[in-house]
Amino acid sequence: MKAPLDIQVNGEPTQVAAGATLADLVEQLALGCRKIAVAVNRDVVPRSNFSKHSIEAADQIEILEAVGGG
Amino acid sequence: MGESYNLGSHTFHSRLIVGSGKYDSFQTQLDATVASGAEMMTVALRRVDLTAPKSENLLSYVPEGTTILPNTAGCFNVEDAVTTCQLGRELLGHGLVKLEVIGDERTLFPDVPATIEAAKILVDDGFEVLPYITDDPVACQRLAALGCVAVMPLAAPIGSGLGIRNPANLRIILETVEVPVVVDAGVGTASDAAIAMELGCTAILMNTAIAGAKAPVQMARAMRLGVEAGRLAYESGRISRRLYANASSPLDGLASF
């Protein structure tokens, strides 16, 4: 079995299994029902592509949501 | 409700656009938004709190049919603002965005060259861009020329409540820019909103003046009425100013006692 991947999610060190996709990460973080938008290394990944997008070691992932603002 | 207007491909009737920040609770924010009559509400994009991911989300507290306008508040460079707009489009499913590229932390004045550069990238990428900008007619003309669907000059610094500081500049912008002019930021009370609308602005965007009031829901209604009164007065064509009196009652037929 391959070693897990070390990545950053919202600036926090996080591990995912080798071969994990963004869909797996969203499930791991229990964010499945949230309205979120995700960028991997600055590139926006549409939600429809989460299950096809494989995470790679050292990826910088930002998971954002809408909050109050003006 | 007056005639409708367009911002890009979106049509609105209400000329009040509200922010959703600084409220004590989601419920107050929702009640104030309803009271304002606004059809569009701005939001910011921030990191999900991974330690409390099941907390409530703002998007559950939006009146039915309200357009959500993502902003790029907090972005200090072109790249961050563009990426944030792309995330907003993905999250909300439309390309109408409020572009802010801040140039100075203390005043929150926009970085004008960076705003223009980011607007160009976004317009080329198919976004409908609403840029927050200084009340500089030339900057507004540049933004309109490159394809922004409106310009949003500030009336005073964000959250300052100072009101319409430079109506003369706003008038020049209104006369020289062909896209809608939306006053964004700086108003404090309903008369400020009325002044902006009396000048002929298409709409006004505000957050702190409502959310920061002692009674936000009541102030939201006051702002709605201020905006409507100002727009009606603008459309009615005010009288010209004159130095001396002009009697309202007939001068003929006066009794002689």
Short mmCIF file of C-alpha atoms in Angstrom, two decimals:
data_model
loop_
_atom_site.label_atom_id
_atom_site.label_comp_id
_atom_site.label_asym_id
_atom_site.label_seq_id
_atom_site.Cartn_x
_atom_site.Cartn_y
_atom_site.Cartn_z
CA MET A 1 0.00 0.00 0.00
CA LYS A 2 1.33 3.40 -0.97
CA ALA A 3 2.16 5.98 1.67
CA PRO A 4 -0.47 8.68 2.30
CA LEU A 5 -0.03 12.06 0.68
CA ASP A 6 0.85 15.16 2.67
CA ILE A 7 -1.11 18.16 1.46
CA GLN A 8 -2.31 21.52 2.78
CA VAL A 9 -6.01 22.26 3.11
CA ASN A 10 -6.85 25.86 3.98
CA GLY A 11 -3.30 26.21 5.22
CA GLU A 12 -3.52 23.20 7.55
CA PRO A 13 -1.31 20.12 7.04
CA THR A 14 -3.58 17.25 6.06
CA GLN A 15 -3.10 13.66 4.89
CA VAL A 16 -5.10 11.80 2.29
CA ALA A 17 -4.71 8.26 0.99
CA ALA A 18 -2.59 7.74 -2.10
CA GLY A 19 -4.83 7.96 -5.13
CA ALA A 20 -7.48 10.02 -3.32
CA THR A 21 -9.61 12.40 -5.36
CA LEU A 22 -11.10 15.74 -4.35
CA ALA A 23 -14.40 13.93 -3.83
CA ASP A 24 -12.64 11.66 -1.31
CA LEU A 25 -11.20 14.69 0.48
CA VAL A 26 -14.59 16.39 0.66
CA GLU A 27 -16.02 13.22 2.19
CA GLN A 28 -13.09 12.88 4.60
CA LEU A 29 -13.73 16.43 5.82
CA ALA A 30 -17.51 15.85 6.04
CA LEU A 31 -18.19 18.73 3.65
CA GLY A 32 -20.36 16.77 1.25
CA CYS A 33 -23.54 18.75 1.83
CA ARG A 34 -21.90 22.18 2.02
CA LYS A 35 -21.92 24.77 -0.72
CA ILE A 36 -18.21 25.09 -1.33
CA ALA A 37 -15.80 26.11 -4.06
CA VAL A 38 -12.36 24.54 -4.35
CA ALA A 39 -9.07 25.65 -5.84
CA VAL A 40 -6.05 23.37 -6.12
CA ASN A 41 -2.79 25.25 -6.47
CA ARG A 42 -4.85 28.30 -7.55
CA ASP A 43 -6.80 26.45 -10.23
CA VAL A 44 -10.54 26.28 -9.64
CA VAL A 45 -11.91 22.74 -9.88
CA PRO A 46 -15.62 22.52 -10.72
CA ARG A 47 -17.63 20.37 -8.36
CA SER A 48 -18.57 18.10 -11.25
CA ASN A 49 -14.87 17.20 -11.59
CA PHE A 50 -14.17 16.41 -7.92
CA SER A 51 -14.39 12.65 -8.46
CA LYS A 52 -12.01 12.80 -11.42
CA HIS A 53 -9.42 15.11 -9.88
CA SER A 54 -6.62 13.13 -8.23
CA ILE A 55 -4.81 14.78 -5.36
CA GLU A 56 -1.04 14.94 -5.57
CA ALA A 57 1.56 15.28 -2.83
CA ALA A 58 2.15 18.86 -1.66
CA ASP A 59 -1.06 20.15 -3.26
CA GLN A 60 -2.25 23.43 -1.77
CA ILE A 61 -6.02 23.17 -1.60
CA GLU A 62 -8.34 26.02 -0.69
CA ILE A 63 -11.94 25.21 0.23
CA LEU A 64 -14.10 28.32 0.43
CA GLU A 65 -17.70 29.16 1.24
CA ALA A 66 -19.88 32.26 1.22
CA VAL A 67 -19.83 34.39 4.37
CA GLY A 68 -21.29 37.77 5.21
CA GLY A 69 -19.62 40.59 3.32
CA GLY A 70 -20.27 43.92 1.67
CA MET B 1 -41.76 49.74 -7.96
CA GLY B 2 -40.23 51.78 -10.77
CA GLU B 3 -38.94 50.63 -14.11
CA SER B 4 -36.37 47.86 -14.25
CA TYR B 5 -32.69 48.19 -15.07
CA ASN B 6 -30.00 45.76 -16.11
CA LEU B 7 -26.59 44.95 -14.73
CA GLY B 8 -25.19 42.75 -17.49
CA SER B 9 -27.65 39.95 -18.16
CA HIS B 10 -29.40 40.42 -14.80
CA THR B 11 -32.55 42.53 -14.47
CA PHE B 12 -33.53 44.25 -11.23
CA HIS B 13 -36.28 46.55 -9.99
CA SER B 14 -34.95 47.45 -6.56
CA ARG B 15 -32.20 50.04 -6.72
CA LEU B 16 -30.86 49.07 -3.32
CA ILE B 17 -28.17 46.38 -3.20
CA VAL B 18 -27.24 45.17 0.26
CA GLY B 19 -24.25 43.54 1.88
CA SER B 20 -24.52 40.67 4.32
CA GLY B 21 -21.60 41.40 6.64
CA LYS B 22 -21.40 42.62 10.24
CA TYR B 23 -24.79 41.31 11.40
CA ASP B 24 -25.27 39.91 14.89
CA SER B 25 -27.06 36.87 13.52
CA PHE B 26 -28.11 35.25 10.26
CA GLN B 27 -31.73 35.90 11.20
CA THR B 28 -31.23 39.66 11.57
CA GLN B 29 -29.36 39.70 8.27
CA LEU B 30 -32.25 37.87 6.59
CA ASP B 31 -34.89 40.14 8.15
CA ALA B 32 -32.96 43.26 7.14
CA THR B 33 -32.51 42.00 3.59
CA VAL B 34 -36.25 41.37 3.31
CA ALA B 35 -37.04 44.81 4.78
CA SER B 36 -34.64 46.47 2.34
CA GLY B 37 -36.50 45.09 -0.65
CA ALA B 38 -33.12 44.41 -2.25
CA GLU B 39 -32.96 41.84 -5.02
CA MET B 40 -29.21 41.38 -4.81
CA MET B 41 -26.99 40.70 -1.80
CA THR B 42 -23.22 40.62 -1.68
CA VAL B 43 -21.19 37.89 0.01
CA ALA B 44 -17.51 37.34 0.68
CA LEU B 45 -15.67 34.06 0.10
CA ARG B 46 -13.65 32.70 2.98
CA ARG B 47 -12.08 29.43 4.05
CA VAL B 48 -14.46 26.81 5.43
CA ASP B 49 -13.76 26.30 9.13
CA LEU B 50 -12.59 22.70 9.07
CA THR B 51 -12.91 22.40 12.85
CA ALA B 52 -16.64 23.20 12.81
CA PRO B 53 -17.79 22.21 9.34
CA LYS B 54 -21.39 21.60 10.30
CA SER B 55 -22.11 25.16 11.40
CA GLU B 56 -24.85 27.06 9.61
CA ASN B 57 -24.18 28.82 6.35
CA LEU B 58 -25.24 32.26 5.19
CA LEU B 59 -26.69 30.86 1.98
CA SER B 60 -29.49 29.29 4.01
CA TYR B 61 -30.56 32.82 5.00
CA VAL B 62 -31.24 34.44 1.66
CA PRO B 63 -34.70 35.63 0.58
CA GLU B 64 -36.16 33.62 -2.30
CA GLY B 65 -35.08 34.93 -5.70
CA THR B 66 -32.22 37.09 -4.40
CA THR B 67 -29.15 37.25 -6.64
CA ILE B 68 -25.98 36.54 -4.69
CA LEU B 69 -23.09 38.78 -5.70
CA PRO B 70 -19.68 37.43 -4.67
CA ASN B 71 -17.07 40.06 -3.84
CA THR B 72 -13.30 39.99 -3.75
CA ALA B 73 -13.00 41.91 -0.49
CA GLY B 74 -9.64 41.42 1.13
CA CYS B 75 -7.80 40.93 -2.16
CA PHE B 76 -4.78 43.16 -2.56
CA ASN B 77 -3.56 41.95 -5.94
CA VAL B 78 -4.88 41.07 -9.38
CA GLU B 79 -4.21 37.35 -9.14
CA ASP B 80 -6.09 36.84 -5.86
CA ALA B 81 -9.04 38.89 -7.09
CA VAL B 82 -9.29 36.94 -10.35
CA THR B 83 -9.07 33.56 -8.60
CA THR B 84 -11.69 34.65 -6.06
CA CYS B 85 -14.05 35.66 -8.88
CA GLN B 86 -13.53 32.28 -10.53
CA LEU B 87 -14.40 30.57 -7.24
CA GLY B 88 -17.45 32.78 -6.87
CA ARG B 89 -18.66 31.85 -10.33
CA GLU B 90 -18.22 28.17 -9.52
CA LEU B 91 -20.02 28.52 -6.19
CA LEU B 92 -22.96 30.61 -7.39
CA GLY B 93 -23.34 29.52 -10.98
CA HIS B 94 -23.22 32.96 -12.61
CA GLY B 95 -20.50 35.36 -13.70
CA LEU B 96 -21.74 38.59 -12.10
CA VAL B 97 -19.04 39.61 -9.61
CA LYS B 98 -18.13 42.59 -7.46
CA LEU B 99 -14.46 43.27 -8.11
CA GLU B 100 -12.46 44.92 -5.35
CA VAL B 101 -8.69 45.17 -5.45
CA ILE B 102 -7.76 47.03 -2.30
CA GLY B 103 -4.75 49.31 -2.37
CA ASP B 104 -4.53 50.50 1.21
CA GLU B 105 -5.57 48.83 4.45
CA ARG B 106 -6.46 51.95 6.39
CA THR B 107 -8.69 53.64 3.85
CA LEU B 108 -9.66 50.51 1.88
CA PHE B 109 -9.37 52.67 -1.22
CA PRO B 110 -9.04 50.61 -4.39
CA ASP B 111 -5.79 50.03 -6.23
CA VAL B 112 -6.94 51.65 -9.46
CA PRO B 113 -4.37 50.23 -11.93
CA ALA B 114 -4.75 46.74 -10.43
CA THR B 115 -8.56 47.01 -10.55
CA ILE B 116 -8.40 47.93 -14.23
CA GLU B 117 -5.98 45.06 -14.96
CA ALA B 118 -8.13 42.52 -13.10
CA ALA B 119 -11.30 43.81 -14.77
CA LYS B 120 -9.76 43.27 -18.19
CA ILE B 121 -8.81 39.67 -17.40
CA LEU B 122 -12.27 38.97 -16.01
CA VAL B 123 -14.17 40.60 -18.88
CA ASP B 124 -12.07 38.58 -21.36
CA ASP B 125 -13.00 35.45 -19.39
CA GLY B 126 -16.71 36.20 -19.78
CA PHE B 127 -17.44 37.70 -16.36
CA GLU B 128 -19.93 40.51 -15.85
CA VAL B 129 -17.81 42.79 -13.72
CA LEU B 130 -19.03 45.36 -11.19
CA PRO B 131 -15.87 47.17 -10.10
CA TYR B 132 -15.57 49.05 -6.81
CA ILE B 133 -13.53 52.13 -7.68
CA THR B 134 -12.66 55.62 -6.51
CA ASP B 135 -14.93 58.46 -7.62
CA ASP B 136 -12.48 59.20 -10.42
CA PRO B 137 -14.21 59.88 -13.74
CA VAL B 138 -11.21 58.74 -15.80
CA ALA B 139 -10.88 55.44 -13.94
CA CYS B 140 -14.62 54.89 -14.38
CA GLN B 141 -14.36 55.65 -18.10
CA ARG B 142 -11.51 53.14 -18.48
CA LEU B 143 -13.48 50.44 -16.70
CA ALA B 144 -16.58 51.09 -18.79
CA ALA B 145 -14.54 51.10 -22.01
CA LEU B 146 -13.02 47.70 -21.32
CA GLY B 147 -16.42 46.14 -20.85
CA CYS B 148 -17.47 46.35 -17.20
CA VAL B 149 -21.27 46.16 -17.00
CA ALA B 150 -21.38 49.04 -14.49
CA VAL B 151 -18.99 51.16 -12.44
CA MET B 152 -19.27 51.41 -8.67
CA PRO B 153 -17.59 54.54 -7.37
CA LEU B 154 -17.32 54.93 -3.63
CA ALA B 155 -19.16 57.80 -1.97
CA ALA B 156 -16.80 57.73 1.04
CA PRO B 157 -14.52 55.10 2.59
CA ILE B 158 -16.09 51.68 3.20
CA GLY B 159 -17.94 51.59 6.51
CA SER B 160 -17.27 55.27 7.22
CA GLY B 161 -20.85 56.54 7.06
CA LEU B 162 -19.56 59.90 5.82
CA GLY B 163 -22.15 60.11 3.07
CA ILE B 164 -21.85 61.49 -0.46
CA ARG B 165 -18.52 63.33 -0.18
CA ASN B 166 -18.12 64.38 -3.77
CA PRO B 167 -21.41 64.77 -5.62
CA ALA B 168 -19.66 66.83 -8.30
CA ASN B 169 -17.44 63.90 -9.27
CA LEU B 170 -20.42 61.56 -9.27
CA ARG B 171 -22.20 63.97 -11.63
CA ILE B 172 -19.23 63.99 -13.98
CA ILE B 173 -19.10 60.20 -13.89
CA LEU B 174 -22.84 60.05 -14.61
CA GLU B 175 -22.42 62.39 -17.57
CA THR B 176 -19.38 60.70 -19.07
CA VAL B 177 -19.89 56.98 -18.51
CA GLU B 178 -22.53 55.12 -20.48
CA VAL B 179 -22.85 52.08 -18.22
CA PRO B 180 -24.92 52.17 -15.01
CA VAL B 181 -23.32 53.97 -12.06
CA VAL B 182 -23.82 52.24 -8.72
CA VAL B 183 -22.65 54.11 -5.64
CA ASP B 184 -20.77 51.62 -3.50
CA ALA B 185 -19.75 52.38 0.06
CA GLY B 186 -19.74 55.31 2.42
CA VAL B 187 -23.38 56.14 3.08
CA GLY B 188 -24.56 56.56 6.65
CA THR B 189 -28.26 57.21 6.59
CA ALA B 190 -31.33 57.35 4.38
CA SER B 191 -30.80 60.93 3.19
CA ASP B 192 -27.36 59.91 1.85
CA ALA B 193 -29.04 57.21 -0.22
CA ALA B 194 -31.61 59.71 -1.46
CA ILE B 195 -28.88 62.15 -2.51
CA ALA B 196 -27.12 59.46 -4.55
CA MET B 197 -30.34 58.54 -6.28
CA GLU B 198 -31.31 62.19 -6.89
CA LEU B 199 -28.03 62.60 -8.76
CA GLY B 200 -29.21 59.91 -11.17
CA CYS B 201 -27.24 56.91 -10.00
CA THR B 202 -28.73 53.64 -11.15
CA ALA B 203 -28.46 51.95 -7.76
CA ILE B 204 -26.65 52.03 -4.44
CA LEU B 205 -24.81 49.29 -2.58
CA MET B 206 -24.48 49.45 1.19
CA ASN B 207 -23.73 47.20 4.14
CA THR B 208 -22.50 48.90 7.30
CA ALA B 209 -25.11 51.68 7.27
CA ILE B 210 -27.79 49.01 7.73
CA ALA B 211 -25.98 46.28 9.64
CA GLY B 212 -24.34 48.74 12.02
CA ALA B 213 -27.50 50.68 12.89
CA LYS B 214 -29.05 50.20 16.33
CA ALA B 215 -32.14 48.77 14.63
CA PRO B 216 -30.87 47.19 11.41
CA VAL B 217 -34.22 45.92 10.12
CA GLN B 218 -35.83 49.34 10.59
CA MET B 219 -32.84 51.06 8.96
CA ALA B 220 -33.11 48.66 6.02
CA ARG B 221 -36.64 49.92 5.46
CA ALA B 222 -35.50 53.53 5.86
CA MET B 223 -32.86 52.93 3.20
CA ARG B 224 -35.41 51.36 0.91
CA LEU B 225 -37.64 54.42 1.27
CA GLY B 226 -34.67 56.78 0.87
CA VAL B 227 -33.63 55.09 -2.35
CA GLU B 228 -37.18 55.09 -3.68
CA ALA B 229 -37.73 58.74 -2.73
CA GLY B 230 -34.45 59.80 -4.32
CA ARG B 231 -35.16 57.92 -7.52
CA LEU B 232 -38.69 59.31 -7.78
CA ALA B 233 -37.38 62.83 -7.24
CA TYR B 234 -34.72 62.30 -9.92
CA GLU B 235 -37.30 61.05 -12.41
CA SER B 236 -39.65 63.92 -11.50
CA GLY B 237 -37.12 66.61 -12.40
CA ARG B 238 -36.44 68.93 -9.52
CA ILE B 239 -36.89 72.70 -9.76
CA SER B 240 -33.83 74.80 -10.40
CA ARG B 241 -32.30 76.64 -7.47
CA ARG B 242 -32.83 80.40 -7.29
CA LEU B 243 -31.52 82.97 -4.89
CA TYR B 244 -34.72 84.90 -4.25
CA ALA B 245 -38.25 83.91 -3.41
CA ASN B 246 -40.91 83.05 -5.94
CA ALA B 247 -44.35 83.29 -4.37
CA SER B 248 -46.48 80.19 -4.37
CA SER B 249 -49.76 82.08 -3.88
CA PRO B 250 -51.25 84.35 -6.58
CA LEU B 251 -50.16 87.97 -6.47
CA ASP B 252 -53.38 89.06 -8.22
CA GLY B 253 -56.67 89.50 -6.42
CA LEU B 254 -55.20 90.52 -3.11
CA ALA B 255 -57.75 92.17 -0.81
CA SER B 256 -57.35 95.83 0.00
CA PHE B 257 -58.15 96.49 3.65
#
